[in-house]
Amino acid sequence: MAAREADQVVLLAGGVGGAKLAAGLQAVVGDRLTVVVNTADDLERHGLLVSPDHDTVMYTLAGIANREWGWGLQGETFAAAEMLERYGEETWFRLGDRDLATHIARTARLRRGDRPTDVARELQRALGVPARILPMADAPVRTEVLTDDGWLGFQDYFVRRHQEPEVRDLRFTGLDIAEASPEVVAAFEAANAIVIGPSNPFVSIRPILSVPGIEAALQTARTRGVAVVAVSGIVAGKALKGPADRMLASLGHDVSALGVARQYTGIADVFVLDQTDAELAQAVEALGLRAVVAPTVMTDDESRAALARVVLGASGGASAASG
Amino acid sequence: MAAREADQVVLLAGGVGGAKLAAGLQAVVGDRLTVVVNTADDLERHGLLVSPDHDTVMYTLAGIANREWGWGLQGETFAAAEMLERYGEETWFRLGDRDLATHIARTARLRRGDRPTDVARELQRALGVPARILPMADAPVRTEVLTDDGWLGFQDYFVRRHQEPEVRDLRFTGLDIAEASPEVVAAFEAANAIVIGPSNPFVSIRPILSVPGIEAALQTARTRGVAVVAVSGIVAGKALKGPADRMLASLGHDVSALGVARQYTGIADVFVLDQTDAELAQAVEALGLRAVVAPTVMTDDESRAALARVVLGASGGASAASG
């Protein structure tokens, strides 16, 4: 595949896993990468809008993510959080001082009436991120999970209750108002490769695809011959990060890459699964997906870029697959 | 004067000078102190309400003020401010990480509809402040200063332009809506001593007295026989802190304790001036104020408490004057 300047890659992503693949793709295709990021995990804390998946991707692509912790910022401190605690503010969602600046800057701009997509782009540019990270929608969409304690807001389940309750069902509020932004639609129109990151299929990818207009844009791209490549976030029956494995189980699916692949039939064309799961390739192909077996665990810059090249190669679309 | 349990002291205060005398008074009368604090310096930064005089008094009375700097908090850090700068936020009013937590907690509570006075009291209680610090009003009042560049918001003049422009005139916006809160009125009703701190007479004390209901409450207390004791913030012709000396000059007044005393005729009964200004005592008395000469420069806890005792003794009202 020859390099073509116009090649554009769209990645659908949640937090950490999606962010790592985003970093790999950015290393390969640079500013030709557009990340459409889940915002259904967003929450308000202390009157500030926190957008965890967007910020994880942004910090990772800006090279300032804290790799040791797997979340937050390098050199992060918690002076404000300690003081907020003294004031009796709920601090189960503990925000670092630098991270807080992101939420303050975002919230101030949103309050003066700026569009979420524009605000996100301003923050990214200020941090020197080459790629574009687009919130999946400008209107708020929120994930709620049904547990034995009833319906919970996503972060209440995820952070406050440490993902302990079993998830019986999921729903997304706000879809009656939300729609794909013009930028998201344009990104799909320009895309030569569409990638679904190794993110949680239920609470990271499904909310994105549920925004009115997004799955349609993806399907239109497919009719143009653009391949959609999904990457498994389940390796050897375990989620690399987060509760995807337990959600697969509690929602009645196989706890395996195959269980993930089943979520993407009719959406993806290619499914990348880890080399340790090679024996599942045939079953994946039986679903009508082309299976690609590769190392998918991203431990450093090189393995991030290597997986990006595999994905782009599998899409058959983007230039950098040859790079 | 014998100690009486019911003795209540009301202090009108701006920032640093008022906060020091507040600390001295709190050391002497404890929770019988009510500080009515100027809020006309308040400003919005990054969508957060910053209340500099309230917070200076609160941090000082909580024992967590940064004495070395003369502003802000002990052990303060600026990680968020650096990040806000990266995001292109205006940072001429630079907020520390801990201080930011105060503005975040305050703004979150105000946005959910709580009264400013209640919010202020919650924050003070959380920090273990024995005294009560009451915002002069719940409605926003803002000081503006007329300079050769036109009318400026107070902090624009004070922080952003480093008090460089000459102040030709002053005005307070919001007085058509603002009124003394029930708590402020009750504090004056209960007061056995009323003290005007060594704060800027034009931009700290005058805004407080301009709030409809406050000067009336003070005058009612005087008719009950409560003495109002004002302390000069000008010593040997210089302001101990801030631009009061230059304001006295540019507004056409004597740059001296006498110039300050003239601002309080008809309001105060006693005027405390520094021992270095003893020669002005006669001229002060000629204004109809009783002059008390004492050391007024507060460099440590002892000199704060000593001035508090002088002031309370001069008021002839509060118990602790005998302490």
mmCIF file of N, CA and C in Angstrom, chain B residues 153-196:
data_model
loop_
_atom_site.group_PDB
_atom_site.id
_atom_site.type_symbol
_atom_site.label_atom_id
_atom_site.label_comp_id
_atom_site.label_asym_id
_atom_site.label_seq_id
_atom_site.Cartn_x
_atom_site.Cartn_y
_atom_site.Cartn_z
ATOM 1 N N GLY B 153 -12.330 47.572 36.914
ATOM 2 C CA GLY B 153 -12.705 46.680 38.010
ATOM 3 C C GLY B 153 -11.579 46.684 39.036
ATOM 4 N N PHE B 154 -11.940 46.468 40.302
ATOM 5 C CA PHE B 154 -10.940 46.634 41.357
ATOM 6 C C PHE B 154 -9.713 45.756 41.159
ATOM 7 N N GLN B 155 -9.909 44.480 40.886
ATOM 8 C CA GLN B 155 -8.749 43.588 40.781
ATOM 9 C C GLN B 155 -7.948 43.840 39.512
ATOM 10 N N ASP B 156 -8.618 44.375 38.499
ATOM 11 C CA ASP B 156 -7.893 44.772 37.297
ATOM 12 C C ASP B 156 -6.869 45.848 37.683
ATOM 13 N N TYR B 157 -7.337 46.824 38.460
ATOM 14 C CA TYR B 157 -6.447 47.872 38.983
ATOM 15 C C TYR B 157 -5.430 47.301 39.975
ATOM 16 N N PHE B 158 -5.932 46.469 40.893
ATOM 17 C CA PHE B 158 -5.139 46.102 42.071
ATOM 18 C C PHE B 158 -4.073 45.052 41.748
ATOM 19 N N VAL B 159 -4.468 44.013 41.021
ATOM 20 C CA VAL B 159 -3.552 42.905 40.747
ATOM 21 C C VAL B 159 -2.961 43.022 39.345
ATOM 22 N N ARG B 160 -3.872 43.139 38.355
ATOM 23 C CA ARG B 160 -3.378 43.106 36.984
ATOM 24 C C ARG B 160 -2.481 44.301 36.680
ATOM 25 N N ARG B 161 -2.855 45.489 37.169
ATOM 26 C CA ARG B 161 -2.064 46.694 36.875
ATOM 27 C C ARG B 161 -1.219 47.136 38.071
ATOM 28 N N HIS B 162 -1.087 46.218 39.052
ATOM 29 C CA HIS B 162 -0.168 46.441 40.177
ATOM 30 C C HIS B 162 -0.393 47.785 40.861
ATOM 31 N N GLN B 163 -1.639 48.252 40.929
ATOM 32 C CA GLN B 163 -1.991 49.512 41.599
ATOM 33 C C GLN B 163 -1.214 50.697 41.047
ATOM 34 N N GLU B 164 -0.787 50.584 39.795
ATOM 35 C CA GLU B 164 0.007 51.677 39.218
ATOM 36 C C GLU B 164 -0.818 52.912 38.838
ATOM 37 N N PRO B 165 -2.021 52.743 38.254
ATOM 38 C CA PRO B 165 -2.752 53.960 37.881
ATOM 39 C C PRO B 165 -3.167 54.763 39.119
ATOM 40 N N GLU B 166 -3.191 56.085 38.982
ATOM 41 C CA GLU B 166 -3.724 56.930 40.059
ATOM 42 C C GLU B 166 -5.242 56.763 40.099
ATOM 43 N N VAL B 167 -5.777 56.668 41.313
ATOM 44 C CA VAL B 167 -7.229 56.516 41.480
ATOM 45 C C VAL B 167 -7.858 57.899 41.632
ATOM 46 N N ARG B 168 -8.725 58.264 40.682
ATOM 47 C CA ARG B 168 -9.353 59.604 40.672
ATOM 48 C C ARG B 168 -10.714 59.599 41.360
ATOM 49 N N ASP B 169 -11.348 58.448 41.336
ATOM 50 C CA ASP B 169 -12.676 58.350 41.957
ATOM 51 C C ASP B 169 -12.979 56.865 42.171
ATOM 52 N N LEU B 170 -14.015 56.611 42.936
ATOM 53 C CA LEU B 170 -14.409 55.240 43.263
ATOM 54 C C LEU B 170 -15.905 55.114 43.114
ATOM 55 N N ARG B 171 -16.364 53.924 42.766
ATOM 56 C CA ARG B 171 -17.811 53.686 42.847
ATOM 57 C C ARG B 171 -18.035 52.207 43.150
ATOM 58 N N PHE B 172 -19.206 51.918 43.671
ATOM 59 C CA PHE B 172 -19.553 50.544 44.018
ATOM 60 C C PHE B 172 -20.801 50.177 43.243
ATOM 61 N N THR B 173 -20.721 49.139 42.435
ATOM 62 C CA THR B 173 -21.899 48.702 41.690
ATOM 63 C C THR B 173 -22.632 47.640 42.515
ATOM 64 N N GLY B 174 -23.931 47.544 42.307
ATOM 65 C CA GLY B 174 -24.711 46.492 42.965
ATOM 66 C C GLY B 174 -25.406 46.947 44.232
ATOM 67 N N LEU B 175 -25.151 48.212 44.648
ATOM 68 C CA LEU B 175 -25.739 48.682 45.907
ATOM 69 C C LEU B 175 -27.252 48.856 45.810
ATOM 70 N N ASP B 176 -27.770 48.920 44.574
ATOM 71 C CA ASP B 176 -29.222 49.039 44.401
ATOM 72 C C ASP B 176 -29.933 47.751 44.803
ATOM 73 N N ILE B 177 -29.198 46.642 44.752
ATOM 74 C CA ILE B 177 -29.807 45.339 45.062
ATOM 75 C C ILE B 177 -29.339 44.822 46.420
ATOM 76 N N ALA B 178 -28.102 45.089 46.753
ATOM 77 C CA ALA B 178 -27.523 44.519 47.979
ATOM 78 C C ALA B 178 -28.190 45.088 49.223
ATOM 79 N N GLU B 179 -28.207 44.292 50.273
ATOM 80 C CA GLU B 179 -28.632 44.787 51.585
ATOM 81 C C GLU B 179 -27.907 43.981 52.652
ATOM 82 N N ALA B 180 -27.849 44.566 53.831
ATOM 83 C CA ALA B 180 -27.207 43.873 54.951
ATOM 84 C C ALA B 180 -27.950 42.565 55.201
ATOM 85 N N SER B 181 -27.206 41.485 55.366
ATOM 86 C CA SER B 181 -27.852 40.192 55.630
ATOM 87 C C SER B 181 -28.404 40.181 57.047
ATOM 88 N N PRO B 182 -29.360 39.308 57.328
ATOM 89 C CA PRO B 182 -29.883 39.208 58.703
ATOM 90 C C PRO B 182 -28.768 38.935 59.710
ATOM 91 N N GLU B 183 -27.767 38.146 59.312
ATOM 92 C CA GLU B 183 -26.662 37.831 60.217
ATOM 93 C C GLU B 183 -25.855 39.077 60.558
ATOM 94 N N VAL B 184 -25.624 39.931 59.545
ATOM 95 C CA VAL B 184 -24.856 41.154 59.783
ATOM 96 C C VAL B 184 -25.644 42.083 60.705
ATOM 97 N N VAL B 185 -26.928 42.233 60.430
ATOM 98 C CA VAL B 185 -27.764 43.092 61.270
ATOM 99 C C VAL B 185 -27.776 42.570 62.705
ATOM 100 N N ALA B 186 -27.922 41.258 62.860
ATOM 101 C CA ALA B 186 -27.954 40.657 64.202
ATOM 102 C C ALA B 186 -26.628 40.854 64.921
ATOM 103 N N ALA B 187 -25.531 40.788 64.182
ATOM 104 C CA ALA B 187 -24.220 40.971 64.809
ATOM 105 C C ALA B 187 -24.088 42.380 65.374
ATOM 106 N N PHE B 188 -24.543 43.374 64.617
ATOM 107 C CA PHE B 188 -24.494 44.751 65.136
ATOM 108 C C PHE B 188 -25.413 44.903 66.348
ATOM 109 N N GLU B 189 -26.570 44.238 66.300
ATOM 110 C CA GLU B 189 -27.509 44.344 67.422
ATOM 111 C C GLU B 189 -26.930 43.751 68.703
ATOM 112 N N ALA B 190 -26.121 42.704 68.545
ATOM 113 C CA ALA B 190 -25.555 42.025 69.721
ATOM 114 C C ALA B 190 -24.236 42.648 70.172
ATOM 115 N N ALA B 191 -23.691 43.564 69.351
ATOM 116 C CA ALA B 191 -22.324 44.032 69.597
ATOM 117 C C ALA B 191 -22.210 44.898 70.841
ATOM 118 N N ASN B 192 -21.140 44.657 71.618
ATOM 119 C CA ASN B 192 -20.755 45.557 72.697
ATOM 120 C C ASN B 192 -19.570 46.412 72.286
ATOM 121 N N ALA B 193 -18.926 45.980 71.197
ATOM 122 C CA ALA B 193 -17.803 46.758 70.670
ATOM 123 C C ALA B 193 -17.821 46.614 69.159
ATOM 124 N N ILE B 194 -17.589 47.721 68.494
ATOM 125 C CA ILE B 194 -17.502 47.707 67.032
ATOM 126 C C ILE B 194 -16.146 48.285 66.658
ATOM 127 N N VAL B 195 -15.424 47.544 65.834
ATOM 128 C CA VAL B 195 -14.064 47.935 65.482
ATOM 129 C C VAL B 195 -13.973 48.070 63.961
ATOM 130 N N ILE B 196 -13.351 49.148 63.520
ATOM 131 C CA ILE B 196 -13.045 49.306 62.099
ATOM 132 C C ILE B 196 -11.561 49.015 61.947
#
